[in-house]
Amino acid sequence: MRSLAPPLVDPAFRERAKRDFLAGVPARGRVPLPRPRPALRPAWWVVAPALALAAIALVVLPSGPAWRVVSADGEGAAIVDHRPIPLAHTADLARALKPGARIGVGPDTRLELELKGHLALQVTPGTELVLPGPPRGWSSHDMRAVVWSGEVRITTEASFAGDRLTIETPEAAVLVTGTTLAVIRDAEGTCVCVCEGTVEVGPRGGPMARVTRDRRRFVFRDGRPPEDAAIREVEGVELVAFRNRHRARLEGRASDRP
């Protein structure tokens, strides 16, 4: 330590400290900072392999399954991200149905959609929602959707195990880990009807409660405590029919394999 040269002191700082000392002013502790060294540029032979790997990942890695239009019943068009697409143009409709797309259907329109390997949706007349996307990244298994109005029926596949779907409405949050259910949003709030499995439902930002088979939970828009009751019979019938149609499609594909 004794062999080290004494630190350099800025003359201006020395003069200011002297004046402060003579005047009885406490020291302000301002020490000049050393001039920063120029940043080292990485050699091209270090950067190039990393860039090459990133480019390969973008080209080779799969982007996940896309939504498929199973059926489109009714007349007119579906609105996808503010763009009207005639129901008869199923290929155009399927191309527009990207994860995170906002879609709306009219009072006489019904869509059935499938995210292969994950789940199926039935979009009933007068519904507006944001489509869920497939699990993101290599280790994330979370999907999100938003239901603004109307009713959406959902049934998951066996391969959905380990994934999670969070559905939000303006007043409610729904956590799905594998089940058949309906999310209905009307003028009073959000109703979640469970046909099979278990779903967690609660006010947004509030405590969640488990809703089991043949039960429903209503989260009120005005902030009243949620209401729990038995599922309505007509909704149970619709959910069972929707689930069975989707399972029949899956079984048909399995039987067609060599």
PDB file of C-alpha atoms in Angstrom:
ATOM      1  CA  MET A   1       0.000   0.000   0.000  1.00  0.00           C
ATOM      2  CA  ARG A   2       2.882   2.448   0.827  1.00  0.00           C
ATOM      3  CA  SER A   3       4.361   1.999  -2.644  1.00  0.00           C
ATOM      4  CA  LEU A   4       1.180   3.272  -4.323  1.00  0.00           C
ATOM      5  CA  ALA A   5       1.168   6.827  -5.649  1.00  0.00           C
ATOM      6  CA  PRO A   6      -1.068   9.293  -3.793  1.00  0.00           C
ATOM      7  CA  PRO A   7      -4.458   9.839  -5.460  1.00  0.00           C
ATOM      8  CA  LEU A   8      -4.753  12.841  -7.749  1.00  0.00           C
ATOM      9  CA  VAL A   9      -6.897  15.694  -6.470  1.00  0.00           C
ATOM     10  CA  ASP A  10      -8.721  18.150  -8.695  1.00  0.00           C
ATOM     11  CA  PRO A  11      -7.220  21.657  -8.074  1.00  0.00           C
ATOM     12  CA  ALA A  12     -10.678  23.217  -8.211  1.00  0.00           C
ATOM     13  CA  PHE A  13     -11.909  20.764  -5.588  1.00  0.00           C
ATOM     14  CA  ARG A  14      -8.836  21.491  -3.407  1.00  0.00           C
ATOM     15  CA  GLU A  15      -9.465  25.247  -3.602  1.00  0.00           C
ATOM     16  CA  ARG A  16     -13.188  24.871  -2.854  1.00  0.00           C
ATOM     17  CA  ALA A  17     -12.479  22.606   0.129  1.00  0.00           C
ATOM     18  CA  LYS A  18      -9.965  25.134   1.468  1.00  0.00           C
ATOM     19  CA  ARG A  19     -12.508  27.966   1.234  1.00  0.00           C
ATOM     20  CA  ASP A  20     -15.188  25.854   2.912  1.00  0.00           C
ATOM     21  CA  PHE A  21     -12.805  24.873   5.712  1.00  0.00           C
ATOM     22  CA  LEU A  22     -11.835  28.479   6.423  1.00  0.00           C
ATOM     23  CA  ALA A  23     -15.489  29.538   6.343  1.00  0.00           C
ATOM     24  CA  GLY A  24     -16.591  26.692   8.631  1.00  0.00           C
ATOM     25  CA  VAL A  25     -18.806  25.084   5.950  1.00  0.00           C
ATOM     26  CA  PRO A  26     -19.146  21.265   6.249  1.00  0.00           C
ATOM     27  CA  ALA A  27     -17.505  19.290   3.470  1.00  0.00           C
ATOM     28  CA  ARG A  28     -19.829  18.359   0.621  1.00  0.00           C
ATOM     29  CA  GLY A  29     -18.011  15.193  -0.285  1.00  0.00           C
ATOM     30  CA  ARG A  30     -17.807  15.837  -4.000  1.00  0.00           C
ATOM     31  CA  VAL A  31     -15.033  13.796  -5.567  1.00  0.00           C
ATOM     32  CA  PRO A  32     -14.244  13.973  -9.270  1.00  0.00           C
ATOM     33  CA  LEU A  33     -15.100  10.802 -11.135  1.00  0.00           C
ATOM     34  CA  PRO A  34     -12.515   9.174 -13.358  1.00  0.00           C
ATOM     35  CA  ARG A  35     -13.055   9.495 -17.083  1.00  0.00           C
ATOM     36  CA  PRO A  36     -14.926   6.405 -18.331  1.00  0.00           C
ATOM     37  CA  ARG A  37     -13.028   4.049 -20.554  1.00  0.00           C
ATOM     38  CA  PRO A  38     -14.403   3.471 -24.040  1.00  0.00           C
ATOM     39  CA  ALA A  39     -16.596   0.376 -24.254  1.00  0.00           C
ATOM     40  CA  LEU A  40     -14.901  -2.657 -25.698  1.00  0.00           C
ATOM     41  CA  ARG A  41     -16.358  -3.849 -28.950  1.00  0.00           C
ATOM     42  CA  PRO A  42     -16.867  -7.618 -29.061  1.00  0.00           C
ATOM     43  CA  ALA A  43     -14.959  -9.333 -31.774  1.00  0.00           C
ATOM     44  CA  TRP A  44     -17.021 -10.434 -34.761  1.00  0.00           C
ATOM     45  CA  TRP A  45     -16.019 -14.063 -34.269  1.00  0.00           C
ATOM     46  CA  VAL A  46     -17.659 -13.928 -30.813  1.00  0.00           C
ATOM     47  CA  VAL A  47     -20.891 -12.257 -31.947  1.00  0.00           C
ATOM     48  CA  ALA A  48     -21.425 -14.100 -35.215  1.00  0.00           C
ATOM     49  CA  PRO A  49     -22.145 -17.572 -33.738  1.00  0.00           C
ATOM     50  CA  ALA A  50     -24.716 -16.125 -31.332  1.00  0.00           C
ATOM     51  CA  LEU A  51     -26.481 -14.281 -34.142  1.00  0.00           C
ATOM     52  CA  ALA A  52     -26.456 -17.412 -36.259  1.00  0.00           C
ATOM     53  CA  LEU A  53     -28.043 -19.456 -33.482  1.00  0.00           C
ATOM     54  CA  ALA A  54     -30.743 -16.821 -32.999  1.00  0.00           C
ATOM     55  CA  ALA A  55     -31.533 -16.838 -36.708  1.00  0.00           C
ATOM     56  CA  ILE A  56     -31.765 -20.635 -36.753  1.00  0.00           C
ATOM     57  CA  ALA A  57     -34.107 -20.559 -33.760  1.00  0.00           C
ATOM     58  CA  LEU A  58     -36.427 -18.102 -35.491  1.00  0.00           C
ATOM     59  CA  VAL A  59     -36.595 -20.238 -38.621  1.00  0.00           C
ATOM     60  CA  VAL A  60     -36.627 -23.756 -37.220  1.00  0.00           C
ATOM     61  CA  LEU A  61     -38.487 -23.576 -33.920  1.00  0.00           C
ATOM     62  CA  PRO A  62     -42.257 -24.085 -34.240  1.00  0.00           C
ATOM     63  CA  SER A  63     -44.474 -21.104 -33.468  1.00  0.00           C
ATOM     64  CA  GLY A  64     -47.213 -23.263 -31.950  1.00  0.00           C
ATOM     65  CA  PRO A  65     -50.546 -24.493 -33.253  1.00  0.00           C
ATOM     66  CA  ALA A  66     -53.007 -22.147 -34.919  1.00  0.00           C
ATOM     67  CA  TRP A  67     -56.756 -21.794 -34.544  1.00  0.00           C
ATOM     68  CA  ARG A  68     -58.878 -23.881 -36.900  1.00  0.00           C
ATOM     69  CA  VAL A  69     -62.464 -23.113 -37.909  1.00  0.00           C
ATOM     70  CA  VAL A  70     -64.524 -26.238 -37.212  1.00  0.00           C
ATOM     71  CA  SER A  71     -67.869 -24.705 -38.168  1.00  0.00           C
ATOM     72  CA  ALA A  72     -69.335 -21.289 -38.951  1.00  0.00           C
ATOM     73  CA  ASP A  73     -73.116 -21.152 -38.797  1.00  0.00           C
ATOM     74  CA  GLY A  74     -75.278 -18.195 -39.739  1.00  0.00           C
ATOM     75  CA  GLU A  75     -75.113 -15.335 -42.195  1.00  0.00           C
ATOM     76  CA  GLY A  76     -73.041 -12.222 -42.499  1.00  0.00           C
ATOM     77  CA  ALA A  77     -69.513 -11.825 -41.206  1.00  0.00           C
ATOM     78  CA  ALA A  78     -67.332 -12.197 -38.167  1.00  0.00           C
ATOM     79  CA  ILE A  79     -65.379  -9.126 -37.074  1.00  0.00           C
ATOM     80  CA  VAL A  80     -61.713  -9.957 -36.476  1.00  0.00           C
ATOM     81  CA  ASP A  81     -59.557  -7.079 -35.235  1.00  0.00           C
ATOM     82  CA  HIS A  82     -62.100  -4.599 -36.656  1.00  0.00           C
ATOM     83  CA  ARG A  83     -62.091  -6.335 -40.044  1.00  0.00           C
ATOM     84  CA  PRO A  84     -65.316  -8.003 -41.294  1.00  0.00           C
ATOM     85  CA  ILE A  85     -64.752 -11.462 -42.790  1.00  0.00           C
ATOM     86  CA  PRO A  86     -67.690 -13.303 -44.432  1.00  0.00           C
ATOM     87  CA  LEU A  87     -68.472 -16.585 -42.709  1.00  0.00           C
ATOM     88  CA  ALA A  88     -68.429 -18.361 -46.067  1.00  0.00           C
ATOM     89  CA  HIS A  89     -64.734 -17.471 -46.465  1.00  0.00           C
ATOM     90  CA  THR A  90     -63.511 -19.988 -43.903  1.00  0.00           C
ATOM     91  CA  ALA A  91     -59.918 -19.957 -45.181  1.00  0.00           C
ATOM     92  CA  ASP A  92     -59.675 -16.173 -44.775  1.00  0.00           C
ATOM     93  CA  LEU A  93     -61.311 -16.438 -41.372  1.00  0.00           C
ATOM     94  CA  ALA A  94     -58.868 -19.097 -40.196  1.00  0.00           C
ATOM     95  CA  ARG A  95     -55.868 -17.032 -41.327  1.00  0.00           C
ATOM     96  CA  ALA A  96     -57.148 -14.040 -39.364  1.00  0.00           C
ATOM     97  CA  LEU A  97     -57.733 -15.971 -36.133  1.00  0.00           C
ATOM     98  CA  LYS A  98     -54.331 -15.435 -34.566  1.00  0.00           C
ATOM     99  CA  PRO A  99     -53.721 -15.837 -30.833  1.00  0.00           C
ATOM    100  CA  GLY A 100     -54.720 -12.580 -29.190  1.00  0.00           C
ATOM    101  CA  ALA A 101     -57.086 -11.577 -31.996  1.00  0.00           C
ATOM    102  CA  ARG A 102     -60.260  -9.791 -30.933  1.00  0.00           C
ATOM    103  CA  ILE A 103     -63.319 -11.300 -32.583  1.00  0.00           C
ATOM    104  CA  GLY A 104     -67.020 -10.567 -32.519  1.00  0.00           C
ATOM    105  CA  VAL A 105     -70.020 -12.355 -33.997  1.00  0.00           C
ATOM    106  CA  GLY A 106     -73.514 -11.093 -34.716  1.00  0.00           C
ATOM    107  CA  PRO A 107     -76.823 -12.168 -33.168  1.00  0.00           C
ATOM    108  CA  ASP A 108     -77.322 -14.941 -35.751  1.00  0.00           C
ATOM    109  CA  THR A 109     -73.774 -16.287 -35.901  1.00  0.00           C
ATOM    110  CA  ARG A 110     -72.113 -19.208 -34.131  1.00  0.00           C
ATOM    111  CA  LEU A 111     -68.493 -20.340 -34.456  1.00  0.00           C
ATOM    112  CA  GLU A 112     -66.723 -23.470 -33.281  1.00  0.00           C
ATOM    113  CA  LEU A 113     -62.947 -23.161 -33.175  1.00  0.00           C
ATOM    114  CA  GLU A 114     -60.151 -25.521 -32.242  1.00  0.00           C
ATOM    115  CA  LEU A 115     -56.613 -24.988 -31.012  1.00  0.00           C
ATOM    116  CA  LYS A 116     -55.297 -28.431 -31.848  1.00  0.00           C
ATOM    117  CA  GLY A 117     -53.792 -30.283 -28.923  1.00  0.00           C
ATOM    118  CA  HIS A 118     -55.186 -27.835 -26.380  1.00  0.00           C
ATOM    119  CA  LEU A 119     -58.872 -26.921 -26.442  1.00  0.00           C
ATOM    120  CA  ALA A 120     -61.978 -26.044 -28.431  1.00  0.00           C
ATOM    121  CA  LEU A 121     -64.214 -22.971 -28.209  1.00  0.00           C
ATOM    122  CA  GLN A 122     -67.821 -22.355 -29.127  1.00  0.00           C
ATOM    123  CA  VAL A 123     -68.523 -18.668 -29.730  1.00  0.00           C
ATOM    124  CA  THR A 124     -72.263 -18.119 -29.378  1.00  0.00           C
ATOM    125  CA  PRO A 125     -74.302 -15.336 -31.065  1.00  0.00           C
ATOM    126  CA  GLY A 126     -73.562 -11.802 -29.908  1.00  0.00           C
ATOM    127  CA  THR A 127     -70.192 -12.601 -28.324  1.00  0.00           C
ATOM    128  CA  GLU A 128     -67.010 -10.546 -28.328  1.00  0.00           C
ATOM    129  CA  LEU A 129     -63.733 -11.955 -27.007  1.00  0.00           C
ATOM    130  CA  VAL A 130     -59.960 -12.028 -27.303  1.00  0.00           C
ATOM    131  CA  LEU A 131     -58.735 -15.444 -28.422  1.00  0.00           C
ATOM    132  CA  PRO A 132     -56.328 -17.307 -26.163  1.00  0.00           C
ATOM    133  CA  GLY A 133     -52.937 -18.206 -27.526  1.00  0.00           C
ATOM    134  CA  PRO A 134     -50.935 -21.414 -27.243  1.00  0.00           C
ATOM    135  CA  PRO A 135     -48.436 -21.784 -24.396  1.00  0.00           C
ATOM    136  CA  ARG A 136     -45.667 -19.253 -24.940  1.00  0.00           C
ATOM    137  CA  GLY A 137     -41.962 -19.991 -24.942  1.00  0.00           C
ATOM    138  CA  TRP A 138     -40.228 -23.243 -24.131  1.00  0.00           C
ATOM    139  CA  SER A 139     -41.283 -23.558 -20.499  1.00  0.00           C
ATOM    140  CA  SER A 140     -44.373 -21.346 -20.090  1.00  0.00           C
ATOM    141  CA  HIS A 141     -47.756 -23.079 -20.156  1.00  0.00           C
ATOM    142  CA  ASP A 142     -50.027 -20.112 -19.554  1.00  0.00           C
ATOM    143  CA  MET A 143     -52.684 -18.848 -21.949  1.00  0.00           C
ATOM    144  CA  ARG A 144     -54.927 -15.830 -21.568  1.00  0.00           C
ATOM    145  CA  ALA A 145     -58.272 -14.812 -23.025  1.00  0.00           C
ATOM    146  CA  VAL A 146     -60.786 -12.021 -22.466  1.00  0.00           C
ATOM    147  CA  VAL A 147     -64.575 -12.247 -22.778  1.00  0.00           C
ATOM    148  CA  TRP A 148     -66.129  -8.814 -23.221  1.00  0.00           C
ATOM    149  CA  SER A 149     -69.719  -9.885 -23.827  1.00  0.00           C
ATOM    150  CA  GLY A 150     -71.849 -12.897 -24.724  1.00  0.00           C
ATOM    151  CA  GLU A 151     -71.063 -16.546 -24.028  1.00  0.00           C
ATOM    152  CA  VAL A 152     -68.088 -18.775 -24.757  1.00  0.00           C
ATOM    153  CA  ARG A 153     -68.104 -22.537 -24.189  1.00  0.00           C
ATOM    154  CA  ILE A 154     -64.760 -24.254 -23.669  1.00  0.00           C
ATOM    155  CA  THR A 155     -63.627 -27.852 -23.503  1.00  0.00           C
ATOM    156  CA  THR A 156     -60.011 -28.903 -23.028  1.00  0.00           C
ATOM    157  CA  GLU A 157     -58.215 -31.956 -24.382  1.00  0.00           C
ATOM    158  CA  ALA A 158     -56.269 -34.574 -22.454  1.00  0.00           C
ATOM    159  CA  SER A 159     -53.002 -33.051 -23.720  1.00  0.00           C
ATOM    160  CA  PHE A 160     -53.969 -29.779 -22.006  1.00  0.00           C
ATOM    161  CA  ALA A 161     -52.760 -31.299 -18.725  1.00  0.00           C
ATOM    162  CA  GLY A 162     -50.091 -29.070 -17.217  1.00  0.00           C
ATOM    163  CA  ASP A 163     -51.303 -25.986 -19.068  1.00  0.00           C
ATOM    164  CA  ARG A 164     -53.387 -23.156 -17.629  1.00  0.00           C
ATOM    165  CA  LEU A 165     -55.911 -20.842 -19.235  1.00  0.00           C
ATOM    166  CA  THR A 166     -56.814 -17.585 -17.518  1.00  0.00           C
ATOM    167  CA  ILE A 167     -60.033 -15.989 -18.741  1.00  0.00           C
ATOM    168  CA  GLU A 168     -60.845 -12.446 -17.722  1.00  0.00           C
ATOM    169  CA  THR A 169     -63.960 -10.316 -17.963  1.00  0.00           C
ATOM    170  CA  PRO A 170     -64.212  -6.718 -16.754  1.00  0.00           C
ATOM    171  CA  GLU A 171     -65.201  -7.950 -13.263  1.00  0.00           C
ATOM    172  CA  ALA A 172     -64.114 -11.608 -12.988  1.00  0.00           C
ATOM    173  CA  ALA A 173     -61.119 -13.907 -13.341  1.00  0.00           C
ATOM    174  CA  VAL A 174     -61.351 -17.603 -14.235  1.00  0.00           C
ATOM    175  CA  LEU A 175     -58.525 -20.149 -13.981  1.00  0.00           C
ATOM    176  CA  VAL A 176     -58.905 -23.290 -16.106  1.00  0.00           C
ATOM    177  CA  THR A 177     -56.594 -26.288 -15.782  1.00  0.00           C
ATOM    178  CA  GLY A 178     -58.700 -28.888 -17.605  1.00  0.00           C
ATOM    179  CA  THR A 179     -62.478 -28.987 -17.826  1.00  0.00           C
ATOM    180  CA  THR A 180     -65.629 -28.168 -19.782  1.00  0.00           C
ATOM    181  CA  LEU A 181     -67.243 -24.851 -18.892  1.00  0.00           C
ATOM    182  CA  ALA A 182     -69.075 -21.769 -20.101  1.00  0.00           C
ATOM    183  CA  VAL A 183     -68.234 -18.124 -19.422  1.00  0.00           C
ATOM    184  CA  ILE A 184     -71.247 -15.840 -19.791  1.00  0.00           C
ATOM    185  CA  ARG A 185     -71.048 -12.069 -19.490  1.00  0.00           C
ATOM    186  CA  ASP A 186     -74.216  -9.980 -19.469  1.00  0.00           C
ATOM    187  CA  ALA A 187     -75.452  -6.667 -18.087  1.00  0.00           C
ATOM    188  CA  GLU A 188     -75.299  -7.876 -14.455  1.00  0.00           C
ATOM    189  CA  GLY A 189     -71.901  -9.543 -14.429  1.00  0.00           C
ATOM    190  CA  THR A 190     -70.146 -12.816 -15.205  1.00  0.00           C
ATOM    191  CA  CYS A 191     -71.479 -16.346 -14.763  1.00  0.00           C
ATOM    192  CA  VAL A 192     -69.163 -19.364 -14.953  1.00  0.00           C
ATOM    193  CA  CYS A 193     -70.892 -22.733 -15.420  1.00  0.00           C
ATOM    194  CA  VAL A 194     -68.846 -25.905 -14.930  1.00  0.00           C
ATOM    195  CA  CYS A 195     -69.911 -29.129 -16.635  1.00  0.00           C
ATOM    196  CA  GLU A 196     -66.966 -31.259 -15.518  1.00  0.00           C
ATOM    197  CA  GLY A 197     -63.695 -30.791 -13.703  1.00  0.00           C
ATOM    198  CA  THR A 198     -62.886 -27.876 -11.412  1.00  0.00           C
ATOM    199  CA  VAL A 199     -62.473 -24.181 -12.165  1.00  0.00           C
ATOM    200  CA  GLU A 200     -61.328 -21.321  -9.924  1.00  0.00           C
ATOM    201  CA  VAL A 201     -63.506 -18.202 -10.137  1.00  0.00           C
ATOM    202  CA  GLY A 202     -63.453 -14.870  -8.319  1.00  0.00           C
ATOM    203  CA  PRO A 203     -63.617 -11.107  -8.679  1.00  0.00           C
ATOM    204  CA  ARG A 204     -60.653  -9.587 -10.473  1.00  0.00           C
ATOM    205  CA  GLY A 205     -57.995  -8.928  -7.877  1.00  0.00           C
ATOM    206  CA  GLY A 206     -60.040 -10.716  -5.202  1.00  0.00           C
ATOM    207  CA  PRO A 207     -60.137 -14.188  -3.639  1.00  0.00           C
ATOM    208  CA  MET A 208     -60.812 -17.172  -5.890  1.00  0.00           C
ATOM    209  CA  ALA A 209     -63.146 -20.068  -5.088  1.00  0.00           C
ATOM    210  CA  ARG A 210     -63.372 -23.539  -6.604  1.00  0.00           C
ATOM    211  CA  VAL A 211     -66.392 -24.315  -8.753  1.00  0.00           C
ATOM    212  CA  THR A 212     -66.961 -28.029  -9.277  1.00  0.00           C
ATOM    213  CA  ARG A 213     -69.008 -30.170 -11.646  1.00  0.00           C
ATOM    214  CA  ASP A 214     -72.623 -29.096 -12.260  1.00  0.00           C
ATOM    215  CA  ARG A 215     -72.140 -25.864 -10.302  1.00  0.00           C
ATOM    216  CA  ARG A 216     -71.967 -22.216 -11.302  1.00  0.00           C
ATOM    217  CA  ARG A 217     -70.665 -18.982  -9.806  1.00  0.00           C
ATOM    218  CA  PHE A 218     -71.873 -15.474 -10.581  1.00  0.00           C
ATOM    219  CA  VAL A 219     -69.592 -12.455 -10.073  1.00  0.00           C
ATOM    220  CA  PHE A 220     -71.646  -9.269  -9.996  1.00  0.00           C
ATOM    221  CA  ARG A 221     -70.621  -6.159 -11.868  1.00  0.00           C
ATOM    222  CA  ASP A 222     -71.659  -3.879  -8.985  1.00  0.00           C
ATOM    223  CA  GLY A 223     -69.284  -5.526  -6.490  1.00  0.00           C
ATOM    224  CA  ARG A 224     -71.781  -7.597  -4.509  1.00  0.00           C
ATOM    225  CA  PRO A 225     -70.442 -10.885  -3.078  1.00  0.00           C
ATOM    226  CA  PRO A 226     -70.363 -13.710  -5.662  1.00  0.00           C
ATOM    227  CA  GLU A 227     -73.329 -16.093  -5.778  1.00  0.00           C
ATOM    228  CA  ASP A 228     -72.944 -19.888  -5.974  1.00  0.00           C
ATOM    229  CA  ALA A 229     -75.681 -22.215  -7.239  1.00  0.00           C
ATOM    230  CA  ALA A 230     -76.392 -25.306  -9.318  1.00  0.00           C
ATOM    231  CA  ILE A 231     -75.806 -25.086 -13.051  1.00  0.00           C
ATOM    232  CA  ARG A 232     -78.877 -24.352 -15.164  1.00  0.00           C
ATOM    233  CA  GLU A 233     -80.134 -27.479 -16.882  1.00  0.00           C
ATOM    234  CA  VAL A 234     -80.245 -25.952 -20.349  1.00  0.00           C
ATOM    235  CA  GLU A 235     -76.621 -24.840 -20.069  1.00  0.00           C
ATOM    236  CA  GLY A 236     -75.556 -28.270 -18.865  1.00  0.00           C
ATOM    237  CA  VAL A 237     -77.184 -29.874 -21.918  1.00  0.00           C
ATOM    238  CA  GLU A 238     -75.434 -27.464 -24.306  1.00  0.00           C
ATOM    239  CA  LEU A 239     -72.049 -28.043 -22.684  1.00  0.00           C
ATOM    240  CA  VAL A 240     -72.350 -31.823 -22.822  1.00  0.00           C
ATOM    241  CA  ALA A 241     -73.339 -31.688 -26.503  1.00  0.00           C
ATOM    242  CA  PHE A 242     -70.415 -29.410 -27.344  1.00  0.00           C
ATOM    243  CA  ARG A 243     -67.930 -31.569 -25.432  1.00  0.00           C
ATOM    244  CA  ASN A 244     -69.186 -34.761 -27.072  1.00  0.00           C
ATOM    245  CA  ARG A 245     -68.920 -33.292 -30.586  1.00  0.00           C
ATOM    246  CA  HIS A 246     -65.321 -32.325 -29.969  1.00  0.00           C
ATOM    247  CA  ARG A 247     -64.424 -35.712 -28.497  1.00  0.00           C
ATOM    248  CA  ALA A 248     -66.041 -37.448 -31.465  1.00  0.00           C
ATOM    249  CA  ARG A 249     -63.812 -35.431 -33.806  1.00  0.00           C
ATOM    250  CA  LEU A 250     -60.728 -36.426 -31.831  1.00  0.00           C
ATOM    251  CA  GLU A 251     -61.732 -40.096 -31.855  1.00  0.00           C
ATOM    252  CA  GLY A 252     -62.399 -39.920 -35.594  1.00  0.00           C
ATOM    253  CA  ARG A 253     -58.916 -38.587 -36.242  1.00  0.00           C
ATOM    254  CA  ALA A 254     -57.387 -41.299 -34.086  1.00  0.00           C
ATOM    255  CA  SER A 255     -59.248 -44.022 -35.998  1.00  0.00           C
ATOM    256  CA  ASP A 256     -58.075 -42.592 -39.334  1.00  0.00           C
ATOM    257  CA  ARG A 257     -54.429 -42.972 -38.393  1.00  0.00           C
ATOM    258  CA  PRO A 258     -52.631 -46.007 -39.868  1.00  0.00           C
TER     259      PRO A 258
END
